[in-house]
Short mmCIF file of C-alpha atoms and ligand atoms in Angstrom, two decimals:
data_model
loop_
_atom_site.label_atom_id
_atom_site.label_comp_id
_atom_site.label_asym_id
_atom_site.label_seq_id
_atom_site.Cartn_x
_atom_site.Cartn_y
_atom_site.Cartn_z
CA MET A 934 -15.95 -57.36 -31.17
CA ASN A 935 -16.56 -56.37 -34.76
CA TYR A 936 -19.06 -53.51 -34.92
CA TYR A 937 -19.81 -54.14 -38.59
CA LEU A 938 -20.79 -57.70 -37.76
CA VAL A 939 -22.98 -56.53 -34.87
CA PHE A 940 -24.62 -53.97 -37.14
CA ILE A 941 -25.25 -56.43 -39.98
CA LEU A 942 -26.64 -59.13 -37.67
CA THR A 943 -28.88 -56.55 -36.00
CA ILE A 944 -30.20 -55.50 -39.40
CA LEU A 945 -30.79 -59.07 -40.57
CA ILE A 946 -32.53 -60.17 -37.37
CA GLY A 947 -34.30 -56.82 -36.91
CA SER A 948 -35.82 -56.83 -40.37
CA TYR A 949 -36.88 -60.45 -39.95
CA VAL A 950 -38.64 -59.67 -36.65
CA LEU A 951 -40.23 -56.55 -38.13
CA GLU A 952 -41.54 -58.51 -41.10
CA VAL A 953 -43.04 -61.23 -38.92
CA ILE A 954 -44.74 -58.63 -36.70
CA VAL A 955 -46.15 -56.70 -39.66
CA GLU A 956 -47.42 -59.84 -41.38
CA ILE A 957 -49.12 -61.12 -38.24
CA LEU A 958 -50.75 -57.72 -37.64
CA ASN A 959 -51.89 -57.83 -41.25
CA ILE A 960 -53.60 -61.20 -40.77
CA LYS A 961 -55.15 -60.04 -37.49
CA ASN A 962 -56.61 -57.08 -39.37
CA LEU A 963 -58.79 -59.30 -41.56
CA LYS A 964 -62.48 -58.57 -41.07
CA THR A 965 -64.96 -61.40 -41.36
CA ASP A 966 -67.70 -59.13 -42.74
CA LEU A 967 -67.52 -58.26 -46.40
CA PRO A 968 -67.07 -54.48 -46.87
CA GLY A 969 -70.36 -53.03 -48.22
CA GLU A 970 -68.63 -51.73 -51.38
CA PHE A 971 -68.04 -55.30 -52.49
CA ALA A 972 -71.58 -56.59 -52.09
CA GLY A 973 -72.44 -58.36 -55.33
CA TYR A 974 -68.77 -58.77 -56.26
CA TYR A 975 -67.96 -61.34 -53.59
CA ASP A 976 -70.16 -63.93 -51.97
CA ALA A 977 -69.40 -64.99 -48.39
CA GLU A 978 -67.66 -68.14 -49.55
CA LYS A 979 -65.39 -66.46 -52.09
CA TYR A 980 -64.54 -63.68 -49.64
CA GLN A 981 -63.50 -66.29 -47.11
CA LYS A 982 -61.41 -67.97 -49.79
CA SER A 983 -59.62 -64.67 -50.50
CA GLN A 984 -58.72 -64.38 -46.82
CA GLN A 985 -57.54 -67.96 -46.73
CA TYR A 986 -55.34 -67.18 -49.72
CA LEU A 987 -53.80 -64.24 -47.91
CA LYS A 988 -53.15 -66.29 -44.78
CA GLU A 989 -51.57 -69.11 -46.68
CA ASN A 990 -49.30 -66.78 -48.63
CA THR A 991 -48.36 -64.90 -45.50
CA TRP A 992 -47.39 -68.03 -43.57
CA PHE A 993 -45.46 -69.31 -46.52
CA GLY A 994 -43.58 -65.98 -46.67
CA ILE A 995 -42.79 -66.18 -42.96
CA ILE A 996 -41.55 -69.77 -43.30
CA THR A 997 -39.37 -68.78 -46.26
CA GLU A 998 -37.80 -65.96 -44.23
CA THR A 999 -37.39 -68.28 -41.24
CA VAL A 1000 -35.28 -70.53 -43.46
CA PHE A 1001 -33.28 -67.85 -45.26
CA THR A 1002 -32.42 -65.51 -42.40
CA PRO A 1003 -30.59 -68.15 -40.27
CA LEU A 1004 -29.04 -69.57 -43.44
CA THR A 1005 -27.60 -66.17 -44.37
CA ILE A 1006 -26.35 -65.60 -40.82
CA ALA A 1007 -24.74 -69.05 -40.68
CA PHE A 1008 -23.08 -68.45 -44.06
CA ILE A 1009 -21.56 -65.20 -42.73
CA LEU A 1010 -20.46 -66.64 -39.37
CA LEU A 1011 -19.01 -69.83 -40.83
CA GLY A 1012 -16.86 -67.95 -43.34
CA GLY A 1013 -18.83 -69.03 -46.41
CA PHE A 1014 -17.86 -65.89 -48.29
CA ASN A 1015 -14.17 -66.54 -47.73
CA TYR A 1016 -14.57 -70.12 -48.95
CA VAL A 1017 -16.22 -68.95 -52.18
CA ASP A 1018 -13.55 -66.25 -52.54
CA ARG A 1019 -10.77 -68.83 -52.29
CA LEU A 1020 -12.52 -70.93 -54.90
CA ALA A 1021 -12.87 -67.94 -57.26
CA ARG A 1022 -9.22 -66.95 -56.75
CA SER A 1023 -8.02 -70.49 -57.43
CA PHE A 1024 -8.58 -69.92 -61.16
CA ASN A 1025 -5.81 -67.28 -61.06
CA LEU A 1026 -7.66 -64.86 -63.33
CA GLY A 1027 -7.70 -61.06 -63.32
CA SER A 1028 -9.75 -59.21 -60.71
CA ILE A 1029 -12.80 -58.71 -62.95
CA PRO A 1030 -13.24 -62.37 -63.99
CA THR A 1031 -12.49 -63.43 -60.40
CA GLY A 1032 -15.17 -61.02 -59.18
CA LEU A 1033 -17.64 -62.38 -61.73
CA ILE A 1034 -16.97 -65.95 -60.57
CA PHE A 1035 -17.29 -64.94 -56.91
CA ALA A 1036 -20.60 -63.10 -57.41
CA GLY A 1037 -21.80 -65.72 -59.89
CA ILE A 1038 -21.34 -68.63 -57.47
CA LEU A 1039 -23.08 -66.78 -54.63
CA LEU A 1040 -25.96 -65.72 -56.84
CA LEU A 1041 -26.37 -69.20 -58.28
CA LEU A 1042 -26.37 -70.73 -54.78
CA SER A 1043 -29.09 -68.39 -53.57
CA GLN A 1044 -31.12 -68.91 -56.77
CA ILE A 1045 -30.95 -72.69 -56.46
CA ILE A 1046 -32.07 -72.66 -52.83
CA HIS A 1047 -35.01 -70.46 -53.86
CA ILE A 1048 -36.30 -72.85 -56.55
CA PRO A 1049 -38.23 -75.27 -54.27
CA PHE A 1050 -39.90 -72.29 -52.56
CA SER A 1051 -40.96 -70.71 -55.80
CA ALA A 1052 -42.16 -74.10 -57.11
CA TYR A 1053 -44.28 -74.57 -53.98
CA ALA A 1054 -45.76 -71.07 -54.35
CA THR A 1055 -46.66 -71.69 -58.01
CA PHE A 1056 -47.67 -75.35 -58.09
CA VAL A 1057 -49.20 -75.70 -54.63
CA ILE A 1058 -50.55 -72.35 -53.41
CA GLU A 1059 -51.45 -70.65 -56.71
CA GLU A 1060 -52.75 -73.98 -58.01
CA LYS A 1061 -54.99 -74.52 -55.00
CA TYR A 1062 -56.67 -71.12 -55.52
CA GLY A 1063 -57.11 -71.69 -59.23
CA PHE A 1064 -54.60 -69.06 -60.42
CA ASN A 1065 -51.87 -71.26 -61.75
CA ARG A 1066 -51.55 -71.97 -65.45
CA THR A 1067 -47.77 -72.33 -65.50
CA THR A 1068 -46.60 -75.65 -66.85
CA VAL A 1069 -43.44 -77.28 -65.48
CA LYS A 1070 -41.80 -76.52 -68.82
CA THR A 1071 -42.63 -72.79 -68.63
CA PHE A 1072 -41.46 -72.74 -65.01
CA ILE A 1073 -38.07 -74.24 -65.88
CA MET A 1074 -37.66 -72.14 -69.02
CA ASP A 1075 -38.45 -68.96 -67.03
CA ILE A 1076 -35.70 -69.81 -64.56
CA LEU A 1077 -33.16 -70.54 -67.29
CA LYS A 1078 -34.07 -67.41 -69.25
CA SER A 1079 -33.85 -65.18 -66.20
CA TRP A 1080 -30.46 -66.66 -65.28
CA LEU A 1081 -29.20 -66.01 -68.78
CA LEU A 1082 -30.51 -62.45 -68.64
CA MET A 1083 -28.97 -61.95 -65.21
CA ALA A 1084 -25.64 -63.30 -66.42
CA VAL A 1085 -25.59 -60.98 -69.45
CA ILE A 1086 -26.94 -57.75 -67.94
CA GLY A 1087 -25.78 -58.31 -64.35
CA GLY A 1088 -22.38 -59.50 -65.55
CA ALA A 1089 -21.92 -56.43 -67.75
CA VAL A 1090 -23.01 -54.01 -65.02
CA PHE A 1091 -20.83 -55.69 -62.37
CA SER A 1092 -17.78 -55.62 -64.69
CA ILE A 1093 -18.26 -51.95 -65.56
CA VAL A 1094 -18.60 -50.92 -61.91
CA LEU A 1095 -15.56 -52.99 -60.93
CA TRP A 1096 -13.51 -51.52 -63.74
CA PHE A 1097 -14.34 -47.91 -62.75
CA PHE A 1098 -13.61 -48.52 -59.08
CA GLU A 1099 -10.31 -50.20 -59.87
CA LYS A 1100 -9.04 -47.77 -62.49
CA THR A 1101 -10.43 -44.30 -61.87
CA GLY A 1102 -9.79 -43.48 -58.19
CA THR A 1103 -11.65 -40.85 -56.18
CA TRP A 1104 -14.30 -40.01 -58.74
CA ALA A 1105 -15.10 -43.62 -59.62
CA TRP A 1106 -18.51 -43.40 -57.93
CA LEU A 1107 -19.42 -40.53 -60.25
CA TYR A 1108 -18.41 -42.50 -63.37
CA CYS A 1109 -20.31 -45.56 -62.11
CA TRP A 1110 -23.34 -43.39 -61.55
CA GLY A 1111 -23.15 -41.96 -65.08
CA ALA A 1112 -22.70 -45.42 -66.59
CA MET A 1113 -25.60 -46.80 -64.60
CA VAL A 1114 -27.96 -44.01 -65.68
CA ILE A 1115 -27.08 -44.68 -69.33
CA ILE A 1116 -27.60 -48.45 -68.89
CA GLN A 1117 -30.89 -47.90 -67.05
CA LEU A 1118 -32.21 -45.63 -69.82
CA PHE A 1119 -31.01 -48.02 -72.50
CA LEU A 1120 -32.73 -50.97 -70.79
CA THR A 1121 -35.97 -49.02 -70.48
CA PHE A 1122 -35.88 -48.41 -74.22
CA ILE A 1123 -35.03 -51.94 -75.28
CA ALA A 1124 -37.12 -53.77 -72.64
CA PRO A 1125 -40.40 -53.82 -74.61
CA VAL A 1126 -38.73 -54.97 -77.84
CA VAL A 1127 -35.88 -57.16 -76.62
CA ILE A 1128 -36.35 -58.32 -73.03
CA MET A 1129 -40.09 -58.73 -72.51
CA PRO A 1130 -40.60 -60.85 -75.67
CA ILE A 1131 -38.20 -63.40 -74.16
CA PHE A 1132 -40.89 -64.23 -71.61
CA ASN A 1133 -44.18 -63.41 -73.34
CA LYS A 1134 -45.79 -63.01 -76.72
CA PHE A 1135 -47.25 -59.64 -77.70
CA TYR A 1136 -49.97 -59.30 -80.32
CA PRO A 1137 -51.32 -56.04 -81.70
CA LEU A 1138 -54.87 -55.64 -80.42
CA GLU A 1139 -57.39 -56.78 -83.04
CA GLU A 1140 -59.65 -54.21 -84.74
CA GLY A 1141 -62.93 -53.66 -82.93
CA GLU A 1142 -64.75 -51.58 -80.36
CA LEU A 1143 -62.02 -51.87 -77.72
CA LYS A 1144 -59.23 -50.76 -80.02
CA SER A 1145 -61.20 -47.89 -81.54
CA THR A 1146 -62.37 -46.62 -78.13
CA ILE A 1147 -58.81 -46.69 -76.76
CA GLU A 1148 -57.45 -44.90 -79.82
CA GLY A 1149 -60.29 -42.38 -79.76
CA TYR A 1150 -59.62 -41.56 -76.13
CA ALA A 1151 -55.84 -41.34 -76.66
CA ARG A 1152 -56.39 -39.00 -79.61
CA ALA A 1153 -58.75 -36.79 -77.61
CA GLN A 1154 -56.10 -36.59 -74.87
CA LYS A 1155 -53.38 -35.89 -77.51
CA PHE A 1156 -51.52 -38.88 -76.16
CA LYS A 1157 -48.88 -40.24 -78.55
CA MET A 1158 -48.11 -43.93 -78.50
CA LYS A 1159 -46.80 -46.75 -80.61
CA GLY A 1160 -49.75 -49.08 -80.25
CA VAL A 1161 -51.94 -51.29 -78.13
CA PHE A 1162 -50.80 -54.84 -77.45
CA LYS A 1163 -52.25 -57.93 -75.91
CA MET A 1164 -49.92 -60.12 -73.84
CA ASP A 1165 -50.34 -63.87 -73.30
CA ALA A 1166 -50.23 -63.58 -69.50
CA SER A 1167 -52.66 -66.49 -69.30
CA LYS A 1168 -49.81 -68.89 -69.96
CA ARG A 1169 -48.65 -68.35 -66.37
CA SER A 1170 -51.59 -67.18 -64.30
CA THR A 1171 -55.23 -66.15 -64.43
CA LYS A 1172 -54.34 -62.93 -62.57
CA SER A 1173 -54.84 -59.78 -64.62
CA ASN A 1174 -53.16 -56.42 -65.16
CA ALA A 1175 -52.25 -53.73 -67.68
CA PHE A 1176 -49.24 -51.49 -68.10
CA PHE A 1177 -47.36 -49.06 -70.30
CA THR A 1178 -43.78 -49.45 -71.42
CA GLY A 1179 -41.31 -47.26 -73.26
CA PHE A 1180 -41.05 -43.52 -73.68
CA GLY A 1181 -42.48 -40.77 -75.84
CA LYS A 1182 -43.61 -41.94 -79.24
CA PHE A 1183 -42.39 -45.46 -78.45
CA ARG A 1184 -44.87 -45.89 -75.61
CA ARG A 1185 -46.97 -48.96 -75.95
CA ILE A 1186 -49.95 -50.11 -73.96
CA VAL A 1187 -49.95 -53.73 -72.90
CA LEU A 1188 -53.13 -55.44 -71.76
CA PHE A 1189 -53.04 -58.91 -70.23
CA ASP A 1190 -55.28 -61.25 -72.22
CA THR A 1191 -56.76 -62.22 -68.84
CA LEU A 1192 -57.79 -58.60 -68.27
CA ILE A 1193 -59.53 -58.28 -71.63
CA GLU A 1194 -61.53 -61.46 -70.98
CA LYS A 1195 -63.11 -60.17 -67.80
CA HIS A 1196 -63.73 -56.45 -68.32
CA THR A 1197 -66.05 -54.25 -70.34
CA VAL A 1198 -64.68 -51.73 -72.85
CA ASP A 1199 -65.38 -48.80 -70.49
CA GLU A 1200 -63.59 -50.55 -67.65
CA LEU A 1201 -60.57 -51.33 -69.82
CA VAL A 1202 -60.35 -47.77 -71.14
CA SER A 1203 -60.58 -46.50 -67.53
CA VAL A 1204 -57.64 -48.69 -66.57
CA LEU A 1205 -55.64 -47.34 -69.51
CA ALA A 1206 -56.69 -43.78 -68.77
CA HIS A 1207 -55.24 -44.31 -65.29
CA GLU A 1208 -51.95 -45.48 -66.82
CA MET A 1209 -51.91 -42.49 -69.19
CA GLY A 1210 -52.51 -40.30 -66.15
CA HIS A 1211 -49.15 -41.45 -64.80
CA TYR A 1212 -47.45 -40.05 -67.90
CA ARG A 1213 -49.55 -36.89 -68.08
CA LYS A 1214 -48.95 -36.05 -64.44
CA LYS A 1215 -45.20 -36.67 -64.97
CA HIS A 1216 -45.14 -39.55 -62.47
CA ILE A 1217 -42.97 -41.71 -64.70
CA ILE A 1218 -40.31 -39.05 -65.16
CA THR A 1219 -40.42 -38.11 -61.45
CA SER A 1220 -39.88 -41.70 -60.35
CA MET A 1221 -37.07 -42.05 -62.83
CA LEU A 1222 -35.31 -38.90 -61.56
CA ILE A 1223 -35.65 -40.08 -57.98
CA SER A 1224 -34.23 -43.46 -58.91
CA ILE A 1225 -31.30 -41.73 -60.66
CA LEU A 1226 -30.60 -39.60 -57.58
CA THR A 1227 -30.74 -42.53 -55.17
CA THR A 1228 -28.44 -44.55 -57.44
CA GLY A 1229 -25.91 -41.70 -57.17
CA LEU A 1230 -26.30 -41.62 -53.40
CA MET A 1231 -25.73 -45.37 -53.25
CA PHE A 1232 -22.52 -45.24 -55.30
CA PHE A 1233 -21.21 -42.37 -53.20
CA ILE A 1234 -21.78 -44.21 -49.92
CA LEU A 1235 -20.42 -47.39 -51.47
CA SER A 1236 -17.18 -45.60 -52.37
CA LEU A 1237 -16.64 -44.85 -48.68
CA PHE A 1238 -16.64 -48.54 -47.76
CA LEU A 1239 -14.39 -50.06 -50.44
CA ASN A 1240 -11.81 -52.48 -49.01
CA ASN A 1241 -12.90 -51.55 -45.51
CA GLN A 1242 -10.91 -53.84 -43.17
CA GLY A 1243 -13.58 -54.01 -40.50
CA LEU A 1244 -16.26 -54.96 -43.02
CA PHE A 1245 -14.07 -57.72 -44.48
CA ALA A 1246 -13.30 -59.03 -40.99
CA ALA A 1247 -17.04 -59.20 -40.28
CA PHE A 1248 -17.41 -61.55 -43.25
CA LYS A 1249 -14.35 -63.61 -42.15
CA MET A 1250 -12.50 -62.70 -45.35
CA LYS A 1251 -8.76 -63.33 -45.60
CA SER A 1252 -8.16 -60.92 -48.47
CA THR A 1253 -9.86 -57.69 -49.49
CA SER A 1254 -11.18 -56.95 -52.97
CA ILE A 1255 -13.36 -54.41 -54.68
CA TYR A 1256 -15.74 -57.09 -55.97
CA ALA A 1257 -16.45 -58.45 -52.49
CA SER A 1258 -16.80 -54.86 -51.19
CA LEU A 1259 -19.68 -54.36 -53.63
CA LEU A 1260 -21.52 -57.38 -52.23
CA PHE A 1261 -20.87 -56.68 -48.56
CA PHE A 1262 -21.95 -53.10 -49.00
CA GLY A 1263 -25.39 -54.44 -49.90
CA PHE A 1264 -25.79 -55.59 -46.30
CA LEU A 1265 -24.88 -52.14 -44.93
CA TYR A 1266 -27.12 -50.36 -47.40
CA ALA A 1267 -30.23 -52.44 -46.64
CA PRO A 1268 -31.62 -50.11 -43.91
CA ILE A 1269 -31.08 -47.00 -46.06
CA GLU A 1270 -32.81 -48.80 -48.90
CA MET A 1271 -35.73 -49.62 -46.63
CA VAL A 1272 -36.16 -45.98 -45.59
CA LEU A 1273 -35.96 -44.88 -49.23
CA ALA A 1274 -38.55 -47.50 -50.15
CA ILE A 1275 -40.95 -46.14 -47.51
CA PHE A 1276 -40.71 -42.64 -48.99
CA GLY A 1277 -40.94 -44.10 -52.50
CA ASN A 1278 -44.13 -45.96 -51.62
CA MET A 1279 -45.61 -42.85 -50.01
CA LEU A 1280 -45.04 -40.91 -53.20
CA SER A 1281 -46.30 -43.78 -55.33
CA ARG A 1282 -49.58 -43.96 -53.36
CA ARG A 1283 -50.08 -40.23 -53.96
CA HIS A 1284 -49.44 -40.80 -57.65
CA GLU A 1285 -52.06 -43.54 -57.73
CA TYR A 1286 -54.74 -41.20 -56.36
CA ALA A 1287 -53.72 -38.59 -58.92
CA ALA A 1288 -53.84 -41.07 -61.81
CA ASP A 1289 -57.27 -42.33 -60.66
CA ALA A 1290 -58.50 -38.74 -60.58
CA TYR A 1291 -57.05 -38.14 -64.04
CA ALA A 1292 -58.85 -41.19 -65.42
CA ALA A 1293 -62.14 -40.25 -63.77
CA THR A 1294 -62.09 -36.64 -64.94
CA THR A 1295 -60.90 -37.22 -68.51
CA TYR A 1296 -62.81 -40.40 -69.38
CA ARG A 1297 -65.74 -39.22 -67.25
CA LYS A 1298 -66.92 -42.66 -66.30
CA PRO A 1299 -65.82 -42.96 -62.67
CA GLU A 1300 -68.28 -45.81 -62.12
CA ALA A 1301 -66.46 -47.85 -64.76
CA MET A 1302 -63.15 -47.07 -63.04
CA ILE A 1303 -64.58 -48.18 -59.70
CA ALA A 1304 -66.02 -51.35 -61.23
CA ALA A 1305 -62.66 -52.13 -62.84
CA LEU A 1306 -60.83 -51.69 -59.52
CA LYS A 1307 -63.31 -53.96 -57.78
CA LYS A 1308 -63.11 -56.66 -60.43
CA LEU A 1309 -59.33 -56.51 -60.39
CA SER A 1310 -59.16 -57.00 -56.64
CA VAL A 1311 -61.71 -59.82 -56.70
CA ASP A 1312 -59.94 -61.60 -59.57
CA ASN A 1313 -56.58 -61.31 -57.88
CA LEU A 1314 -58.02 -62.04 -54.40
CA SER A 1315 -56.39 -58.83 -53.10
CA ASN A 1316 -56.55 -58.00 -49.42
CA LEU A 1317 -59.41 -55.52 -48.91
CA THR A 1318 -58.38 -54.60 -45.36
CA PRO A 1319 -54.57 -54.44 -45.06
CA HIS A 1320 -53.07 -53.30 -41.76
CA PRO A 1321 -52.00 -49.60 -41.85
CA LEU A 1322 -48.42 -50.51 -40.88
CA LYS A 1323 -48.20 -52.93 -43.80
CA VAL A 1324 -49.54 -50.21 -46.10
CA PHE A 1325 -47.06 -47.67 -44.70
CA LEU A 1326 -44.07 -49.97 -45.18
CA SER A 1327 -44.75 -51.70 -48.45
CA TYR A 1328 -47.86 -50.62 -50.36
CA GLY A 1329 -47.10 -48.85 -53.62
CA HIS A 1330 -50.86 -48.54 -54.20
CA PRO A 1331 -53.40 -47.28 -51.65
CA PRO A 1332 -55.77 -49.94 -50.28
CA ILE A 1333 -58.60 -50.49 -52.73
CA LEU A 1334 -61.40 -49.17 -50.49
CA GLU A 1335 -59.54 -45.88 -50.02
CA ARG A 1336 -59.08 -45.53 -53.78
CA ILE A 1337 -62.80 -46.10 -54.30
CA LYS A 1338 -63.64 -43.58 -51.58
CA ALA A 1339 -61.38 -40.99 -53.22
CA LEU A 1340 -63.02 -41.62 -56.60
CA ARG A 1341 -66.48 -41.25 -55.09
CA ASN A 1342 -65.45 -37.93 -53.54
CA LEU A 1343 -64.61 -36.66 -57.02
CA CYS A 1344 -68.07 -37.17 -58.46
ZN1 ZN B 1701 -51.17 -46.61 -61.24
#
């Protein structure tokens, strides 16, 4: 009896069962009557369509998990990891290249199995509800680009971590942590200029009322930034959003072209004011510090399980290695990660209320903020009545009706 195996199987099956329960509760929580707040934004037919969309996505998610969970378990029990390890070792390379081949094969396998599911989600479900604008070419190019990116960044990170754990002994986890913080910061800085343009085009926002109102508001709030950009999100989907990237003076605002199409200037500025609120209220830096701390925690716990015989036996491995330890540790860490995510989401929901309040009190047009929130949830067919357990476990934003209620309480 291998206790690691029992633990890992319990986690895999347990989280599958939990997900199915939560998703079914979430569907059961759908109300047939349109919430009064949304009168005029939804007609009965469109509201029903939004619920149909949720149901279809939910069942598709459950089916996906029903395929992947047994597949993962079978791969573990049938010694799949050992088979891949033997293949990787057969090249007779050093431990770092061997580790890269081992992780690379596993990652590629899982990515390939995921393709039909992601194609179905994009070309069948999203298409049916009128969201999809992705062409087959964009779909394939996105996959290839993300693989390339994963190979470059993931490969570098994996090699660095392996190297520290193999060469530096007891304090390796501390070095890994330091290296990871530097890489994370570096990626945050280069993402808007190097990584994001691989997938989308960014245009400076044209002169006009929108640009001057945004700049006027930012100036009044003494908010420094690099510029306002429009992103060609419409090449993939009609869904809309806005976000900030970068730090300090390099901050840039990005608006989806799909968002600009559908909102008034006041609504757009309210959305941006909300995003600025996240910086002003130090939410960005807080989240970053928390992520740095949890990364450190993860490396420390990881260091306790390197080359653990019991763990390797659970995965039917004939020989131990640091690179395989890193992967297997992921299975042990999953429950800790889930608990951390719950706390992270709790904090994030509080931040959302605070950013809404910031936008409403500084731009002083709470009605525009409320209208923007409503339009966003109608355009994206968001669930207006999620189950509280679903919100507790996985919502980084409060349910829309609660955000509106909080905004109304401010005025
Ligand atoms: Zn927010």
